[in-house]
mmCIF file of C-alpha atoms in Angstrom:
data_model
loop_
_atom_site.group_PDB
_atom_site.id
_atom_site.type_symbol
_atom_site.label_atom_id
_atom_site.label_comp_id
_atom_site.label_asym_id
_atom_site.label_seq_id
_atom_site.Cartn_x
_atom_site.Cartn_y
_atom_site.Cartn_z
ATOM 1 C CA UNK A 1 31.390 -15.014 -2.897
ATOM 2 C CA UNK A 2 30.818 -11.421 -1.968
ATOM 3 C CA UNK A 3 33.067 -9.023 -3.647
ATOM 4 C CA UNK A 4 32.079 -5.691 -2.353
ATOM 5 C CA UNK A 5 30.960 -4.411 1.152
ATOM 6 C CA UNK A 6 27.260 -4.858 1.733
ATOM 7 C CA UNK A 7 25.389 -3.758 4.935
ATOM 8 C CA UNK A 8 22.875 -6.621 5.905
ATOM 9 C CA UNK A 9 19.481 -6.347 7.618
ATOM 10 C CA UNK A 10 20.807 -6.850 11.074
ATOM 11 C CA UNK A 11 23.414 -4.268 10.653
ATOM 12 C CA UNK A 12 20.958 -1.854 9.022
ATOM 13 C CA UNK A 13 18.509 -2.354 11.977
ATOM 14 C CA UNK A 14 21.241 -1.771 14.611
ATOM 15 C CA UNK A 15 19.868 0.453 17.475
ATOM 16 C CA UNK A 16 16.393 -0.043 16.003
ATOM 17 C CA UNK A 17 13.948 -2.801 15.347
ATOM 18 C CA UNK A 18 13.890 -5.551 12.778
ATOM 19 C CA UNK A 19 10.742 -7.399 11.604
ATOM 20 C CA UNK A 20 11.172 -11.151 10.451
ATOM 21 C CA UNK A 21 8.023 -12.060 8.731
ATOM 22 C CA UNK A 22 7.054 -15.723 8.227
ATOM 23 C CA UNK A 23 9.942 -16.914 10.440
ATOM 24 C CA UNK A 24 8.347 -20.473 10.140
ATOM 25 C CA UNK A 25 9.166 -20.576 6.525
ATOM 26 C CA UNK A 26 13.059 -20.178 7.146
ATOM 27 C CA UNK A 27 15.372 -22.948 6.544
ATOM 28 C CA UNK A 28 16.865 -24.659 9.319
ATOM 29 C CA UNK A 29 20.222 -23.255 8.320
ATOM 30 C CA UNK A 30 18.963 -19.634 8.314
ATOM 31 C CA UNK A 31 17.376 -20.317 11.502
ATOM 32 C CA UNK A 32 20.648 -21.243 13.072
ATOM 33 C CA UNK A 33 22.309 -18.126 11.775
ATOM 34 C CA UNK A 34 19.510 -15.869 13.378
ATOM 35 C CA UNK A 35 19.855 -17.746 16.743
ATOM 36 C CA UNK A 36 23.688 -17.246 16.584
ATOM 37 C CA UNK A 37 23.422 -13.379 15.989
ATOM 38 C CA UNK A 38 20.563 -13.000 18.672
ATOM 39 C CA UNK A 39 22.572 -15.056 21.285
ATOM 40 C CA UNK A 40 25.939 -13.728 20.720
ATOM 41 C CA UNK A 41 24.635 -10.128 19.658
ATOM 42 C CA UNK A 42 27.210 -10.171 16.845
ATOM 43 C CA UNK A 43 27.714 -11.408 13.250
ATOM 44 C CA UNK A 44 30.081 -11.215 10.211
ATOM 45 C CA UNK A 45 29.060 -9.831 6.974
ATOM 46 C CA UNK A 46 28.875 -12.353 4.004
ATOM 47 C CA UNK A 47 32.448 -12.443 2.743
ATOM 48 C CA UNK A 48 33.613 -10.316 5.593
ATOM 49 C CA UNK A 49 36.391 -11.296 8.141
ATOM 50 C CA UNK A 50 35.534 -8.601 10.926
ATOM 51 C CA UNK A 51 32.904 -9.431 13.597
ATOM 52 C CA UNK A 52 30.349 -6.687 14.079
ATOM 53 C CA UNK A 53 28.240 -6.001 17.263
ATOM 54 C CA UNK A 54 24.557 -5.283 17.009
ATOM 55 C CA UNK A 55 21.884 -3.862 19.139
ATOM 56 C CA UNK A 56 18.526 -4.495 17.842
ATOM 57 C CA UNK A 57 14.944 -5.455 18.934
ATOM 58 C CA UNK A 58 13.636 -8.295 16.824
ATOM 59 C CA UNK A 59 9.781 -8.925 16.199
ATOM 60 C CA UNK A 60 8.959 -12.185 14.226
ATOM 61 C CA UNK A 61 5.709 -13.297 12.774
ATOM 62 C CA UNK A 62 4.635 -16.641 11.409
ATOM 63 C CA UNK A 63 1.203 -17.994 10.164
ATOM 64 C CA UNK A 64 2.352 -21.499 11.266
ATOM 65 C CA UNK A 65 1.725 -23.002 14.658
ATOM 66 C CA UNK A 66 5.552 -23.019 15.531
ATOM 67 C CA UNK A 67 5.071 -25.733 18.238
ATOM 68 C CA UNK A 68 3.785 -28.000 15.653
ATOM 69 C CA UNK A 69 6.658 -27.148 13.475
ATOM 70 C CA UNK A 70 9.285 -28.095 16.152
ATOM 71 C CA UNK A 71 7.427 -31.402 16.752
ATOM 72 C CA UNK A 72 7.863 -31.892 12.869
ATOM 73 C CA UNK A 73 11.509 -30.881 12.974
ATOM 74 C CA UNK A 74 10.969 -27.867 10.845
ATOM 75 C CA UNK A 75 11.639 -25.097 13.373
ATOM 76 C CA UNK A 76 14.366 -24.936 16.019
ATOM 77 C CA UNK A 77 13.171 -25.234 19.657
ATOM 78 C CA UNK A 78 15.894 -22.979 21.046
ATOM 79 C CA UNK A 79 15.100 -20.179 18.523
ATOM 80 C CA UNK A 80 11.548 -20.356 19.408
ATOM 81 C CA UNK A 81 12.042 -19.924 23.178
ATOM 82 C CA UNK A 82 14.576 -17.128 22.207
ATOM 83 C CA UNK A 83 11.805 -15.176 20.344
ATOM 84 C CA UNK A 84 8.844 -16.177 22.434
ATOM 85 C CA UNK A 85 9.253 -13.625 25.141
ATOM 86 C CA UNK A 86 6.070 -11.693 24.572
ATOM 87 C CA UNK A 87 3.705 -13.847 22.356
ATOM 88 C CA UNK A 88 0.648 -11.981 20.651
ATOM 89 C CA UNK A 89 -1.916 -14.055 19.025
ATOM 90 C CA UNK A 90 -3.812 -12.238 16.188
ATOM 91 C CA UNK A 91 -7.149 -13.659 15.510
ATOM 92 C CA UNK A 92 -8.202 -15.038 12.498
ATOM 93 C CA UNK A 93 -10.679 -13.130 10.302
ATOM 94 C CA UNK A 94 -13.318 -15.699 10.663
ATOM 95 C CA UNK A 95 -13.174 -15.170 14.434
ATOM 96 C CA UNK A 96 -13.743 -11.523 14.291
ATOM 97 C CA UNK A 97 -16.464 -11.104 11.454
ATOM 98 C CA UNK A 98 -17.529 -7.857 13.215
ATOM 99 C CA UNK A 99 -14.196 -6.392 11.720
ATOM 100 C CA UNK A 100 -15.257 -6.994 8.104
ATOM 101 C CA UNK A 101 -17.430 -3.973 7.412
ATOM 102 C CA UNK A 102 -14.645 -1.579 8.707
ATOM 103 C CA UNK A 103 -12.039 -3.436 6.560
ATOM 104 C CA UNK A 104 -14.158 -3.531 3.594
ATOM 105 C CA UNK A 105 -14.533 0.310 3.739
ATOM 106 C CA UNK A 106 -11.002 0.801 4.081
ATOM 107 C CA UNK A 107 -10.086 -1.364 1.180
ATOM 108 C CA UNK A 108 -12.643 0.416 -0.979
ATOM 109 C CA UNK A 109 -11.140 3.754 0.042
ATOM 110 C CA UNK A 110 -7.745 2.509 -0.681
ATOM 111 C CA UNK A 111 -8.650 1.146 -3.909
ATOM 112 C CA UNK A 112 -10.314 4.252 -5.198
ATOM 113 C CA UNK A 113 -7.336 6.446 -4.135
ATOM 114 C CA UNK A 114 -4.924 4.043 -5.922
ATOM 115 C CA UNK A 115 -7.003 3.784 -9.053
ATOM 116 C CA UNK A 116 -8.026 7.383 -8.891
ATOM 117 C CA UNK A 117 -11.478 6.384 -9.369
ATOM 118 C CA UNK A 118 -14.650 7.038 -7.806
ATOM 119 C CA UNK A 119 -15.374 5.114 -4.643
ATOM 120 C CA UNK A 120 -17.557 2.064 -4.937
ATOM 121 C CA UNK A 121 -19.946 1.408 -2.362
ATOM 122 C CA UNK A 122 -21.073 -2.028 -0.980
ATOM 123 C CA UNK A 123 -24.492 -3.383 -0.169
ATOM 124 C CA UNK A 124 -25.570 -4.498 3.283
ATOM 125 C CA UNK A 125 -26.565 -7.817 1.825
ATOM 126 C CA UNK A 126 -22.862 -8.336 0.438
ATOM 127 C CA UNK A 127 -21.250 -7.414 3.641
ATOM 128 C CA UNK A 128 -23.510 -9.834 5.393
ATOM 129 C CA UNK A 129 -22.337 -12.635 2.816
ATOM 130 C CA UNK A 130 -18.764 -11.725 3.548
ATOM 131 C CA UNK A 131 -19.189 -11.901 7.221
ATOM 132 C CA UNK A 132 -20.757 -15.498 6.866
ATOM 133 C CA UNK A 133 -17.560 -16.501 4.791
ATOM 134 C CA UNK A 134 -14.839 -18.577 6.662
ATOM 135 C CA UNK A 135 -11.756 -16.598 5.192
ATOM 136 C CA UNK A 136 -9.042 -19.330 5.225
ATOM 137 C CA UNK A 137 -6.684 -16.527 3.585
ATOM 138 C CA UNK A 138 -7.520 -14.232 6.450
ATOM 139 C CA UNK A 139 -7.277 -10.377 5.651
ATOM 140 C CA UNK A 140 -5.143 -10.664 2.596
ATOM 141 C CA UNK A 141 -7.871 -12.766 0.827
ATOM 142 C CA UNK A 142 -10.626 -10.043 1.708
ATOM 143 C CA UNK A 143 -8.535 -7.315 0.437
ATOM 144 C CA UNK A 144 -7.693 -9.059 -2.650
ATOM 145 C CA UNK A 145 -11.548 -9.963 -3.262
ATOM 146 C CA UNK A 146 -12.402 -6.267 -2.822
ATOM 147 C CA UNK A 147 -9.575 -5.179 -5.185
ATOM 148 C CA UNK A 148 -11.018 -7.633 -7.886
ATOM 149 C CA UNK A 149 -14.664 -6.669 -7.274
ATOM 150 C CA UNK A 150 -13.594 -2.935 -7.773
ATOM 151 C CA UNK A 151 -12.247 -3.638 -10.966
ATOM 152 C CA UNK A 152 -14.505 -6.082 -12.243
ATOM 153 C CA UNK A 153 -17.958 -4.899 -11.153
ATOM 154 C CA UNK A 154 -19.324 -2.346 -13.609
ATOM 155 C CA UNK A 155 -21.829 -0.661 -11.337
ATOM 156 C CA UNK A 156 -21.273 1.899 -8.342
ATOM 157 C CA UNK A 157 -22.487 -0.470 -5.617
ATOM 158 C CA UNK A 158 -21.162 -4.011 -4.915
ATOM 159 C CA UNK A 159 -24.196 -6.332 -4.454
ATOM 160 C CA UNK A 160 -24.224 -9.856 -3.051
ATOM 161 C CA UNK A 161 -24.836 -11.242 -6.357
ATOM 162 C CA UNK A 162 -21.570 -9.706 -7.621
ATOM 163 C CA UNK A 163 -19.784 -12.004 -5.306
ATOM 164 C CA UNK A 164 -18.073 -15.007 -6.664
ATOM 165 C CA UNK A 165 -19.876 -18.299 -6.012
ATOM 166 C CA UNK A 166 -17.233 -19.574 -3.603
ATOM 167 C CA UNK A 167 -18.065 -16.585 -1.224
ATOM 168 C CA UNK A 168 -21.852 -16.972 -1.466
ATOM 169 C CA UNK A 169 -21.801 -20.881 -0.836
ATOM 170 C CA UNK A 170 -21.603 -22.449 2.609
ATOM 171 C CA UNK A 171 -18.494 -21.066 4.377
ATOM 172 C CA UNK A 172 -15.394 -23.412 4.409
ATOM 173 C CA UNK A 173 -15.084 -25.575 7.545
ATOM 174 C CA UNK A 174 -12.057 -24.709 9.888
ATOM 175 C CA UNK A 175 -9.152 -26.783 9.078
ATOM 176 C CA UNK A 176 -7.700 -28.933 11.763
ATOM 177 C CA UNK A 177 -4.528 -26.821 11.734
ATOM 178 C CA UNK A 178 -5.976 -23.355 11.600
ATOM 179 C CA UNK A 179 -3.898 -20.466 10.365
ATOM 180 C CA UNK A 180 -2.947 -18.281 13.314
ATOM 181 C CA UNK A 181 -0.653 -15.501 12.984
ATOM 182 C CA UNK A 182 1.481 -15.265 15.848
ATOM 183 C CA UNK A 183 3.859 -12.457 16.759
ATOM 184 C CA UNK A 184 6.681 -12.523 19.113
ATOM 185 C CA UNK A 185 8.949 -9.686 20.368
ATOM 186 C CA UNK A 186 12.028 -10.565 22.184
ATOM 187 C CA UNK A 187 13.951 -8.298 24.761
ATOM 188 C CA UNK A 188 16.235 -5.721 23.711
ATOM 189 C CA UNK A 189 19.686 -7.016 23.442
ATOM 190 C CA UNK A 190 22.634 -4.705 23.505
ATOM 191 C CA UNK A 191 26.042 -5.197 22.449
ATOM 192 C CA UNK A 192 28.471 -5.683 25.088
#
């Protein structure tokens, strides 16, 4: 249905790198197309008739455990092994609570800059509460919470009593299927 020439992501990334985020959420049909492009090092534009060669490095990420998705029939095993050349596991935020103070400071600084407002502080007691929380939403959840607190807390220092009750309660128990961000980088592949 394409009526005009439009360069796609793989073509734009040729001689560079393409990042495929949340690859575990791709449909099986899209996975097949990605696999074909990776294996054949070529593709056709939507609506095009000419085959184009591509030379691109692929980095893919997922918050799902792809081996379990393969077992459920939701992810292609051949694509998994094509991408899983150099796997990197990024630990969950709850497994690296020592990073929370630095992240909070970074998010407070970003928020002040974006809102062009004075930078808020956070009390050690509030940081301790944040470090005890289980963070099922990982760093995104922490960032969103800090943004919310910067907007809603009327005073200059965020105290532990300013935190929503959810964060002050017992930390959530780790799920049976934890959210782990995996990152794969495949070998460079060059057009023949």
